[in-house]
Structure formats: C-alpha cells, structure tokens
CSV table of C-alpha atoms and ligand atoms in Angstrom, one decimal:
chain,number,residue,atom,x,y,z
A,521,UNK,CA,0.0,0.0,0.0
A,522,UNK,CA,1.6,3.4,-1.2
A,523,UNK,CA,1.9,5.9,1.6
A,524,UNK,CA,1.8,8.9,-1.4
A,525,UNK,CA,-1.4,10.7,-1.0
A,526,UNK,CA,-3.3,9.9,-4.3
A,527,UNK,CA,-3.5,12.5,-7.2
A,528,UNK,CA,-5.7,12.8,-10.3
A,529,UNK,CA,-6.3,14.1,-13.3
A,530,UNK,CA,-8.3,13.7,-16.8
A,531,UNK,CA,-8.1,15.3,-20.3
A,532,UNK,CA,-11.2,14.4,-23.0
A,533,UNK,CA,-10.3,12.7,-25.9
A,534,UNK,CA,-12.3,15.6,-28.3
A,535,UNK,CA,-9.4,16.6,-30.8
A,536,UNK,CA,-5.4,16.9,-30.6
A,537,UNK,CA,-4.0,17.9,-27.2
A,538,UNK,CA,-2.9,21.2,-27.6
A,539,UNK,CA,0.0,23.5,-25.9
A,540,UNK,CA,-2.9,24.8,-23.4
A,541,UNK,CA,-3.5,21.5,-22.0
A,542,UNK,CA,0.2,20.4,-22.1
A,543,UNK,CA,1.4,23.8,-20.4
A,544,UNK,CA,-1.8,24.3,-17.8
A,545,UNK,CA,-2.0,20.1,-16.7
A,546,UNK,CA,-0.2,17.7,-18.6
A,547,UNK,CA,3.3,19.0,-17.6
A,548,UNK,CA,2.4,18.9,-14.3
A,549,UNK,CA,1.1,15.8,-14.5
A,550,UNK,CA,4.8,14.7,-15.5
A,551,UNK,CA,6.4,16.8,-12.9
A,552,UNK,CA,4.5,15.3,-9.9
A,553,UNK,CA,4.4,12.0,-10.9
A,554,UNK,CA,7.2,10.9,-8.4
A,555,UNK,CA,5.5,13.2,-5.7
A,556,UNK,CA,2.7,11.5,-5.5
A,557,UNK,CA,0.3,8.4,-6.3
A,558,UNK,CA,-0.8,9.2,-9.9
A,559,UNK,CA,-4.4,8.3,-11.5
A,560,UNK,CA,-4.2,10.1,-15.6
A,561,UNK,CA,-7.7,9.2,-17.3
A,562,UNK,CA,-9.0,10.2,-20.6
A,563,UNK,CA,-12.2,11.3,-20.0
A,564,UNK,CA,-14.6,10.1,-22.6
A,565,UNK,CA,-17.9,9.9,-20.7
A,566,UNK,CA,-17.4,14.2,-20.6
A,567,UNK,CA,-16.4,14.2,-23.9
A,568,UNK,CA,-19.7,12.7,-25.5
A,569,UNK,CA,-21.5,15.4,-23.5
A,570,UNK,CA,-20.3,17.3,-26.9
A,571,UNK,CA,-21.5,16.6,-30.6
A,572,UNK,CA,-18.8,14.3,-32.0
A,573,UNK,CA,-18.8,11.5,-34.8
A,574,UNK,CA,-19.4,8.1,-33.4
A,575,UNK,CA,-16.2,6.6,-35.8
A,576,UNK,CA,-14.1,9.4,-34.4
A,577,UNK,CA,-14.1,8.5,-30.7
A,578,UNK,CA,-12.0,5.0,-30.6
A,579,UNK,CA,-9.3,6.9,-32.3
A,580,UNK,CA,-9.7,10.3,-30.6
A,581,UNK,CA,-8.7,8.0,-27.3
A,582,UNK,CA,-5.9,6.5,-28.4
A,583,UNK,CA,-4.7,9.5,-29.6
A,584,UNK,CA,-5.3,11.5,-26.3
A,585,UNK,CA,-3.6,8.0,-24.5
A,586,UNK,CA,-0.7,8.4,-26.8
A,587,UNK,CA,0.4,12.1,-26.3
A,588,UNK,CA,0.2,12.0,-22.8
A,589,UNK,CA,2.5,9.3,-22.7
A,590,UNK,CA,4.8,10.8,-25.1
A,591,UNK,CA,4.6,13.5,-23.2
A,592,UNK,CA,6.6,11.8,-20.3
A,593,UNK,CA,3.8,10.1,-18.0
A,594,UNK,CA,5.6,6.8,-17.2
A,595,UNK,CA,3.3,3.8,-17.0
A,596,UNK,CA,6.0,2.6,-14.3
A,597,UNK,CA,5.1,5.0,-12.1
A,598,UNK,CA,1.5,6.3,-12.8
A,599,UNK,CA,-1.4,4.8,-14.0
A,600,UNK,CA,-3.1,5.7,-17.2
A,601,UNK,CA,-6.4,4.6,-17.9
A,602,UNK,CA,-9.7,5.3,-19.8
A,603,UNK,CA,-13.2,6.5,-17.8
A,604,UNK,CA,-15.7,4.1,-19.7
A,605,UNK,CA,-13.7,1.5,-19.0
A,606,UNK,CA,-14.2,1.6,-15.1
A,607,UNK,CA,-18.3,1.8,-15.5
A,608,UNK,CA,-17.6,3.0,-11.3
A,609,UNK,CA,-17.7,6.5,-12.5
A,610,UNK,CA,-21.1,6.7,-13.6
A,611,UNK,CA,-22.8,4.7,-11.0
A,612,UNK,CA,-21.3,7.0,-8.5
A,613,UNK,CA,-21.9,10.4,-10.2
A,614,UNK,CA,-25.4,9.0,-10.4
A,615,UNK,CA,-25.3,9.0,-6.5
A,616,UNK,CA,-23.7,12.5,-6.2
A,617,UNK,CA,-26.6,13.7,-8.6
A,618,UNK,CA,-28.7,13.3,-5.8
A,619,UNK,CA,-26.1,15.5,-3.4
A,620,UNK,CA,-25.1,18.1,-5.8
A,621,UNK,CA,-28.0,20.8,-6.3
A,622,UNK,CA,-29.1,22.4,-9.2
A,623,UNK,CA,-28.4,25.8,-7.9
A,624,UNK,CA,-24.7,25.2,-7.6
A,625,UNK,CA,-24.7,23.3,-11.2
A,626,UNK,CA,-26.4,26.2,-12.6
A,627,UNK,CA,-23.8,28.7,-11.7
A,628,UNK,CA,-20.7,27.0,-13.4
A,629,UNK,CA,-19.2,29.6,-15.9
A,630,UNK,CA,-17.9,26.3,-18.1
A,631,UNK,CA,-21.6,25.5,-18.4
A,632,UNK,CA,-23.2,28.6,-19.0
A,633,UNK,CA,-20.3,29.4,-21.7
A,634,UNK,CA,-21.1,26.2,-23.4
A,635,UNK,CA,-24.8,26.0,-23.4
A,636,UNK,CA,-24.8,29.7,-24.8
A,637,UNK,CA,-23.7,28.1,-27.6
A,638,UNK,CA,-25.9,25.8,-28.9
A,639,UNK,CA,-29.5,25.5,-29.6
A,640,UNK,CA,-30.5,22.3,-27.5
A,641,UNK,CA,-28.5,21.8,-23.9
A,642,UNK,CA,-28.3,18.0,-22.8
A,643,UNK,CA,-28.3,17.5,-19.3
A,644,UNK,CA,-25.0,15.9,-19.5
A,645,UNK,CA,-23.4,18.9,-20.0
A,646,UNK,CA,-25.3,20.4,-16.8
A,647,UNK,CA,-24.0,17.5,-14.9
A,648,UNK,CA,-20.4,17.4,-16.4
A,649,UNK,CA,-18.7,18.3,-12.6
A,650,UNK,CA,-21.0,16.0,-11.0
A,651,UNK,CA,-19.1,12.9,-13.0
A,652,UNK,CA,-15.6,14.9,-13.2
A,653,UNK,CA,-16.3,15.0,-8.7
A,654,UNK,CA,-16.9,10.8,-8.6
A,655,UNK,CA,-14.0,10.9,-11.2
A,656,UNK,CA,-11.8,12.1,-8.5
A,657,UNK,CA,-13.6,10.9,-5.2
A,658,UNK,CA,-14.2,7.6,-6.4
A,659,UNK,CA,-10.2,6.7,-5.9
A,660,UNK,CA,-10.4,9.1,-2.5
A,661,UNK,CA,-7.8,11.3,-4.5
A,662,UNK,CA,-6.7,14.7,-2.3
A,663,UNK,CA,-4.3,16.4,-5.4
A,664,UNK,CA,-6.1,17.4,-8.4
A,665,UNK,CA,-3.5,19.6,-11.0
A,666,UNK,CA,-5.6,21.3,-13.5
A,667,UNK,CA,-5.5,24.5,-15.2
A,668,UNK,CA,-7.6,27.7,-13.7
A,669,UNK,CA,-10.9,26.9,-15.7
A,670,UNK,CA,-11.2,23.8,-13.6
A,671,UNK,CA,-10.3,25.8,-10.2
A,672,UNK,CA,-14.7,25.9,-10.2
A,673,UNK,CA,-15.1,22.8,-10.6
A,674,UNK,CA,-13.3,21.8,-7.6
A,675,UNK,CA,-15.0,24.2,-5.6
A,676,UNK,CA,-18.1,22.3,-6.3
A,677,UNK,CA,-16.4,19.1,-5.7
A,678,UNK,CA,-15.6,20.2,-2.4
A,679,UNK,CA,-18.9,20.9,-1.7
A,680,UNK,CA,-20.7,17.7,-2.6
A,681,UNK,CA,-17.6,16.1,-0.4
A,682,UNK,CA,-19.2,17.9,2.2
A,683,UNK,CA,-22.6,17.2,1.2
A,684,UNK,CA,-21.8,14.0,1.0
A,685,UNK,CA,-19.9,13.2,4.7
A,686,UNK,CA,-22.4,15.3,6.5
A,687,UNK,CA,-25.2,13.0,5.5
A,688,UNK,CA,-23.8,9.8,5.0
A,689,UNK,CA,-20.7,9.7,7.2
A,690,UNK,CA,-17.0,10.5,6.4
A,691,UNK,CA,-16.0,9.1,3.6
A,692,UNK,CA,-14.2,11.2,1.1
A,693,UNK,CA,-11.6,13.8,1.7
A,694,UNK,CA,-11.8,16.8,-0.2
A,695,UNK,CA,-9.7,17.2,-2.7
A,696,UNK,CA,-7.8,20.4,-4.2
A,697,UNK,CA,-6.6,21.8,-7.4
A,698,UNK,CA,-2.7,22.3,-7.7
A,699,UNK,CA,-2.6,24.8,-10.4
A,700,UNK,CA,1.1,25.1,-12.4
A,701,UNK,CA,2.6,28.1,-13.7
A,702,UNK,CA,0.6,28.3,-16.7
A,703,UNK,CA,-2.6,28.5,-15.5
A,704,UNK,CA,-4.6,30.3,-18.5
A,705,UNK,CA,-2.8,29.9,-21.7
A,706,UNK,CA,-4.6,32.1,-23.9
A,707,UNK,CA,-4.8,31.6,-27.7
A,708,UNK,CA,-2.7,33.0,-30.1
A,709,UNK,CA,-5.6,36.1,-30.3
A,710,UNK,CA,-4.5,36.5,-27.3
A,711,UNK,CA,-7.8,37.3,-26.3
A,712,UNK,CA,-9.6,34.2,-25.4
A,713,UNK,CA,-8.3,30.8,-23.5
A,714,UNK,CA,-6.8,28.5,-26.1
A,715,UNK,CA,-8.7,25.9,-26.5
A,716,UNK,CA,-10.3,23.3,-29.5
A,717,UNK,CA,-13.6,25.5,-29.9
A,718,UNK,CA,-12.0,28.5,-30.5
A,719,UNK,CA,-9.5,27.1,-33.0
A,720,UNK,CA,-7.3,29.3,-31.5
A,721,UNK,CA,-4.3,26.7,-30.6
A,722,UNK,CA,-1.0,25.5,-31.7
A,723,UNK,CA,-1.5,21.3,-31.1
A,724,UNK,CA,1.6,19.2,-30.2
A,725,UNK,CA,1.6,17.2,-33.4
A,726,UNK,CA,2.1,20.1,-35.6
A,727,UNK,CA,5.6,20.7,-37.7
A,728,UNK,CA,7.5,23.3,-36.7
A,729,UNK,CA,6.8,24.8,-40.3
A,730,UNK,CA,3.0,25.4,-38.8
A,731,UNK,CA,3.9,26.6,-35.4
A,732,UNK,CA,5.9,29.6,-37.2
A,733,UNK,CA,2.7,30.0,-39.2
A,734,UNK,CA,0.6,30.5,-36.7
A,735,UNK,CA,3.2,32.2,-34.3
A,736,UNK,CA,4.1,34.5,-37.5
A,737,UNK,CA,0.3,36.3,-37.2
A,738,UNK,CA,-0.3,35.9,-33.5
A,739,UNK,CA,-1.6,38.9,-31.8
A,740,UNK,CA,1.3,40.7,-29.4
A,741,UNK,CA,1.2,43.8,-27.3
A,742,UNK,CA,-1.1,46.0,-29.4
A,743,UNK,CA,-0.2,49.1,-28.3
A,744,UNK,CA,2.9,48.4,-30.0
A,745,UNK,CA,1.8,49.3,-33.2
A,746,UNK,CA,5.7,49.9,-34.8
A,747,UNK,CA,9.0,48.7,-34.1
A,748,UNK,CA,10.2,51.3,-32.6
A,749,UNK,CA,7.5,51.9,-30.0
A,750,UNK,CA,7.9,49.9,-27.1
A,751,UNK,CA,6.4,46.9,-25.9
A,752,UNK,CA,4.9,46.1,-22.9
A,753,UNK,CA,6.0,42.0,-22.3
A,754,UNK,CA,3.1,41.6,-19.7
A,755,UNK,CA,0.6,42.3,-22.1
A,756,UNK,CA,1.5,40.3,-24.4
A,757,UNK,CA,0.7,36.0,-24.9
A,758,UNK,CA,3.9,35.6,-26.7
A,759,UNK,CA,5.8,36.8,-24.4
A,760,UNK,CA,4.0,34.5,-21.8
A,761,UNK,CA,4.8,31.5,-23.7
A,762,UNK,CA,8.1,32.9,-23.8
A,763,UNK,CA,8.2,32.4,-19.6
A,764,UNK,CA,7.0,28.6,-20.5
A,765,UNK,CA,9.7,27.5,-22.9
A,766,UNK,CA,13.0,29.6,-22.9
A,767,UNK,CA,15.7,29.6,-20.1
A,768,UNK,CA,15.8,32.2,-17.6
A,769,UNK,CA,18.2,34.3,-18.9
A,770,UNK,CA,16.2,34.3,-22.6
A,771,UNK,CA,13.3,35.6,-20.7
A,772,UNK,CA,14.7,38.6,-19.4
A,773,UNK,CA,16.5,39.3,-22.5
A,774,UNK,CA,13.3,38.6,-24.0
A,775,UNK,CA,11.4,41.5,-21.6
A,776,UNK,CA,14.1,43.8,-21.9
A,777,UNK,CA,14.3,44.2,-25.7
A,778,UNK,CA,10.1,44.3,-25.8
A,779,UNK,CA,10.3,47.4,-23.5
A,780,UNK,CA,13.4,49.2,-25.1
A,781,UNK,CA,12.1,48.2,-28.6
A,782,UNK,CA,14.9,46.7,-29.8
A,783,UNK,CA,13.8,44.0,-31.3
A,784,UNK,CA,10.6,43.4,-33.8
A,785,UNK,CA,7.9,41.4,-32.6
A,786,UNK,CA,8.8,38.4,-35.7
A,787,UNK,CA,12.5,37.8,-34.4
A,788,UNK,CA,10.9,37.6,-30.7
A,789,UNK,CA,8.9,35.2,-32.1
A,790,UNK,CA,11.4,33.4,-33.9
A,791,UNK,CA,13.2,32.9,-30.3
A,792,UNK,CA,10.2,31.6,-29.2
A,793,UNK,CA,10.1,29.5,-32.2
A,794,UNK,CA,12.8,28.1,-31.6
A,795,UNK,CA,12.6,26.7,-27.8
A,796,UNK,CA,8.8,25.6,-28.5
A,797,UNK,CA,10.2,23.5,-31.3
A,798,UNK,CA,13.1,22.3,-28.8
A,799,UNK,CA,10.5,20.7,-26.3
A,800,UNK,CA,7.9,19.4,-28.9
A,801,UNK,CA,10.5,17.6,-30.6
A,802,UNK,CA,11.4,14.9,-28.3
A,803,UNK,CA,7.5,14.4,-27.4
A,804,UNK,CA,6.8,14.3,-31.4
A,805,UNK,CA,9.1,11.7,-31.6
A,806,UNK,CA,7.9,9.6,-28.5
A,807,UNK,CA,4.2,9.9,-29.9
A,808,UNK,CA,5.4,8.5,-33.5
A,809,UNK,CA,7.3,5.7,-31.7
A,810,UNK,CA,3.8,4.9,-29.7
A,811,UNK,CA,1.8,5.2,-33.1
A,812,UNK,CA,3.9,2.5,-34.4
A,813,UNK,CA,3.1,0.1,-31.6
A,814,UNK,CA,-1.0,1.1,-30.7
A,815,UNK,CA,-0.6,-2.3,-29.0
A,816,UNK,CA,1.7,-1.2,-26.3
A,817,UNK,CA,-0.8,2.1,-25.7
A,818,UNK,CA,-3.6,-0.5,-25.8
A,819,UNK,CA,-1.9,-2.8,-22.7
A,820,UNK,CA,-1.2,0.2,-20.7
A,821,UNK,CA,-4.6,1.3,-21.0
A,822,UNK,CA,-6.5,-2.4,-20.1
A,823,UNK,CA,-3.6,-2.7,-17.0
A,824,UNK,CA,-4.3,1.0,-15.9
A,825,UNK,CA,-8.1,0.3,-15.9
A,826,UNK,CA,-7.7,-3.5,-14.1
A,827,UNK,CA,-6.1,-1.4,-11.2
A,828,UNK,CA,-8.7,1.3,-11.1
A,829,UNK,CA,-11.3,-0.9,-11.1
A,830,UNK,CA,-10.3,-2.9,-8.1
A,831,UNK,CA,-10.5,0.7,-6.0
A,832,UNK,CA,-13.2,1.9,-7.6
A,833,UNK,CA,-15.4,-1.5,-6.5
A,834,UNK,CA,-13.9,-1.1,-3.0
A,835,UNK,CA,-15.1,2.9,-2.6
A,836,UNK,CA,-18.5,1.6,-4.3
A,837,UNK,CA,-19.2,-1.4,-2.0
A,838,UNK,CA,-18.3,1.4,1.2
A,839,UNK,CA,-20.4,3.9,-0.5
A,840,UNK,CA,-23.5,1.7,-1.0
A,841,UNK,CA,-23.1,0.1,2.6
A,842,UNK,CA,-23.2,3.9,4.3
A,843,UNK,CA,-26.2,5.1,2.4
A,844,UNK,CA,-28.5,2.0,3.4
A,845,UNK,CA,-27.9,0.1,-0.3
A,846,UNK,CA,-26.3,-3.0,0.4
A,847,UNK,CA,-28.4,-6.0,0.8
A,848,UNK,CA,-27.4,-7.0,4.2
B,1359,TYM,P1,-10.0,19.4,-20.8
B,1359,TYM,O1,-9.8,18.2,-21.7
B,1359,TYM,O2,-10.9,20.5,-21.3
B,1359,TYM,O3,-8.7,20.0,-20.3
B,1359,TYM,C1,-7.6,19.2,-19.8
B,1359,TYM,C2,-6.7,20.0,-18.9
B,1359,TYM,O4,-6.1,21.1,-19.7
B,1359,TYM,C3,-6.3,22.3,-19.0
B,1359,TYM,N1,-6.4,23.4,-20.0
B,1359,TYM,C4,-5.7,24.5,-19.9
B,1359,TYM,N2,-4.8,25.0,-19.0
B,1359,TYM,C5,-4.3,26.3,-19.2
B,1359,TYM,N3,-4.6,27.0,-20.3
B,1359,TYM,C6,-5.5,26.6,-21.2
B,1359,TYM,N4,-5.8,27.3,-22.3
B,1359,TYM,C7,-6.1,25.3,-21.1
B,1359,TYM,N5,-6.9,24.5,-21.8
B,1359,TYM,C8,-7.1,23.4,-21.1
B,1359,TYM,C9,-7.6,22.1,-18.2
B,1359,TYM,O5,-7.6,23.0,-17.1
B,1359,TYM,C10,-7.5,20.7,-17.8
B,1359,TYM,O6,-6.7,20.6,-16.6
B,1359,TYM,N6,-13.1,18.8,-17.0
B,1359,TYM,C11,-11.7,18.5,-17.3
B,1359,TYM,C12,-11.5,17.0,-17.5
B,1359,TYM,C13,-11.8,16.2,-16.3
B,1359,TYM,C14,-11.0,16.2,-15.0
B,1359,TYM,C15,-11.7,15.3,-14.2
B,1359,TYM,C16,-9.9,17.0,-14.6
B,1359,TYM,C17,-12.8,15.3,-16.1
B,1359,TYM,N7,-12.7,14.7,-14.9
B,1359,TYM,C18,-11.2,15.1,-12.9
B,1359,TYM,C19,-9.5,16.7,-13.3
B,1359,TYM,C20,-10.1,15.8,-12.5
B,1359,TYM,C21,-11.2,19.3,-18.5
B,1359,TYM,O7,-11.4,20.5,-18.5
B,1359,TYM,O8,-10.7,18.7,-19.5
C-alpha cells in the first residue's frame, strides 16, 4: 500500500492535445508523478456530453492516451487509464446527482459558456462536474492539478464532499486543485483561452513549419503598433509563452528588448520559435514511436483500468453500505 497521498487528473479525448493542456495540466502531471500516487484518465464519458462522430471516438482516445504518454507520464510509475472502462464512475456520479443541487450546477461559468452556444443543452453537459467529482472521489484522491478553468469545478467538488460526509458519514476527503505556472494559456488572439472551440491553438503534433505560421500572425502587445514603440511584455501571450519555454536568462533578455524596442515582434517570435520546437520535438518523436506500436498504448490502457477498477469496487461497496444500499 503506497503511503503517497493519491492525485488525479483527466483530459477528453475531443481533438489533438494542444499547448494549453500540455502547459496548464499535462506537464504537471509529469512533474508530480514521483511526488505523489498518480491516477491520468482520458475522459470520454465528458467528452460525449459534446457533438462528436461516433467513428471518431476509438481513435480520438488513443490518440489522447498516446500524447500523454509521449509527453513523459511513465506507466512505471503512474497509471493511465480510460473513464468508460471503469463503469464505477457513472454509478457513482449517479449518486452524487442526488447531493449536488441544481443551484450550484447552474452557476458553473464552463456551463453557461457552453450551453450559450448551442441550440439544445443536454443534461450531461449540466451535470459534467457531477461525474468529473466521482472521477476524482471515487479513488479518495486529495491532489487534483488542472488549469484555472477547472479551479470551479473543484470548488463544487468540495462541496458535494461535504454534502456527501455530513449526510452519509465520512468518507471522502476533499480534494484540491494544484494549479502550475501556466494557469490560463490564452490563444494565439491573445484574447480568449486556447482551446479546440475556439480554433485558437498551436497542437503538439504540428511541424514546426506550422507553429511559425501560426506564431508568425499571433496577436502581441497592441499598443505596439511599430518597431520602434515599445512593448509592454506583460501584455503580451507571446511573451507568456516565452516564460514557458526559454531559459531564464532568454526571458529577461526577452522582456528587456520588448520594453526598449529593440527587437521586432517576428524575431521575438522566432526565439520563441525556436525553444517551443526544442521541447515538442522529443514528445513528437515519442508519440510517432507509440503510433507505431497502438498495441503497447492499448496494454497500458487495459492494466491501468484492471487497477482502477479494483478501487473503484472497494469505494462503491463502502459507498453503497453507508447510504443503506447493500443488501445486508
Ligand atoms: P479538458 O480536456 O478540457 O482540459 C484538460 C486540462 O487542460 C487544462 N487546460 C488549460 N490550462 C491552461 N490554459 C489553457 N488554455 C487550457 N486549456 C485546457 C484544463 O484546465 C485541464 O486541466 N473537466 C476537465 C477534465 C476532467 C477532469 C476530471 C480533470 C474530467 N474529470 C477530474 C481533473 C479531475 C477538463 O477540462 O478537460
């Protein structure tokens, strides 16, 4: 029995990870790995609470499965693992449905943002934290890394725990988010968060011909209209990603020449350029080794889901027994 307090974390399978969820989670997720007991799901059961093509899922998964690992989770030391495969999650998210209330569901940013969106809302998507809380209470996890647009989420989490040990006993302890440096990587319009919908990202499969491309237009500062006005760094989302990718000492250098303009926004870029291409390479790599062998993906997947079901049955038989549902 590991004496690490457990951790965990999930990604949906709905598109190509981009550099927002590598920066904001799945770096972390790499970094703590030796810190702590580590539980990575992909999270398919939220990602159908989205229109998606039926033939697109299995491979979506895989995909998600393989870029994580190439992104450094080590199977030898945490455990990956797909949500649909430990049916656990839903039977208890059905049971915190009837602790969370409606009230708190209804105030979620994420959901309003989404259901402004489209025409009909399913009730899925109103009930998305619900599952994403028995995601992380069902394994009695106490570390939950995430970016900031999750930091809501947990709040609610917290507050079903509490629902939930005041009326049926102590069970679950509540967990907390453990947000990196990059908490909010905005897109390259450097107005909203970067993320699939928006089409607003740079993904970690792309060639570093297409990161330039997109780097090449992305908004900066924009009071800095010419070269030689000066730049203000904190303003702009280059320069953030700058902070994420280059050593220390390019940073400053970085800052310095934005606010003395003496340098033009396309060789700062081309700096930047140049690290992100640095770190994605060895990943890239990784991921086409993996997408040679699906197999190997595949058998960390069905061993990462035999062990999450065996803890998963044990919080479910203990959940059952304190709310008067085991046949005695
Ligand atoms: P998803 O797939 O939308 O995001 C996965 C992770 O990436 C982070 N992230 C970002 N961080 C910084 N800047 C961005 N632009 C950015 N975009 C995405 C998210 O914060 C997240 O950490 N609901 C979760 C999935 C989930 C989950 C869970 C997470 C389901 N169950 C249990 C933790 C614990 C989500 O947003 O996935």
């Amino acid at each position: 029995m590991s004496t690490q307090k457990r951790l965990f974390s999930g990604v949906q399978p709905s598109g190509e990870l981009h550099i927002g969820n590598y920066l904001g989670a799945i770096r972390n997720w790499v970094a703590l790995q030796s810190q702590f007991e580590c539980l990575f799901c992909v999270v398919d059961y939220h990602a159908i609470t989205q229109p998606y093509a039926v033939d697109d899922m299995q491979p979506r998964i895989l995909d998600a499965a393989t870029w994580i690992l190439a992104c450094g989770v080590d199977p030898e030391k945490a455990t990956l693992f797909v949500q649909s495969d430990v049916p656990e999650h839903t039977e208890l998210a059905w049971i915190l449905n009837s602790v969370a209330t409606m009230g708190d569901l209804g105030r979620m940013t994420q959901f309003k943002e989404k259901a402004e969106q489209q025409a009909s809302v399913n009730a899925g998507l109103f009930t998305y934290p619900v599952l994403q809380t028995a995601d992380i209470v069902l394994y009695k996890a106490e570390v939950v890394p995430v970016g900031e647009d999750q930091v809501q989420h947990l709040e609610l989490a917290r507050e079903i725990v509490r629902s939930f040990n005041g009326r049926y006993g102590q069970t679950f302890p509540e967990p907390q988010p453990r947000i990196g440096a990059a908490r909010r990587i905005l897109g390259l319009d450097n107005q909203f968060k970067m993320s699939k919908s928006r089409g607003n990202t740079i993904t970690l499969s792309e060639s570093a011909e297409s990161v330039m491309a997109k780097l090449a237009p992305a908004v900066t500062d924009v009071n800095r209209k010419r070269l030689k006005d000066p730049g203000d760094p904190e303003k702009c989302n280059v320069y953030t990603l700058h902070t994420h990718y280059d050593p220390p000492e390019v940073v400053s250098d970085v800052a310095e020449q934005c606010r003395a303009a003496g340098r033009g926004c396309l060789d700062c870029k081309k700096i930047l350029h140049r690290h992100m291409v640095a770190d994605m390479a060895p990943i890239q790599a990784r991921a086409a080794e993996l997408k040679a062998h699906p197999e190997r993906v595949r058998e960390i997947l069905a061993a990462g889901a035999d062990h999450c079901r065996a803890i998963a049955r044990e919080t479910l038989r203990e959940v059952r027994d304190k709310m008067g549902l085991n046949r005695r």
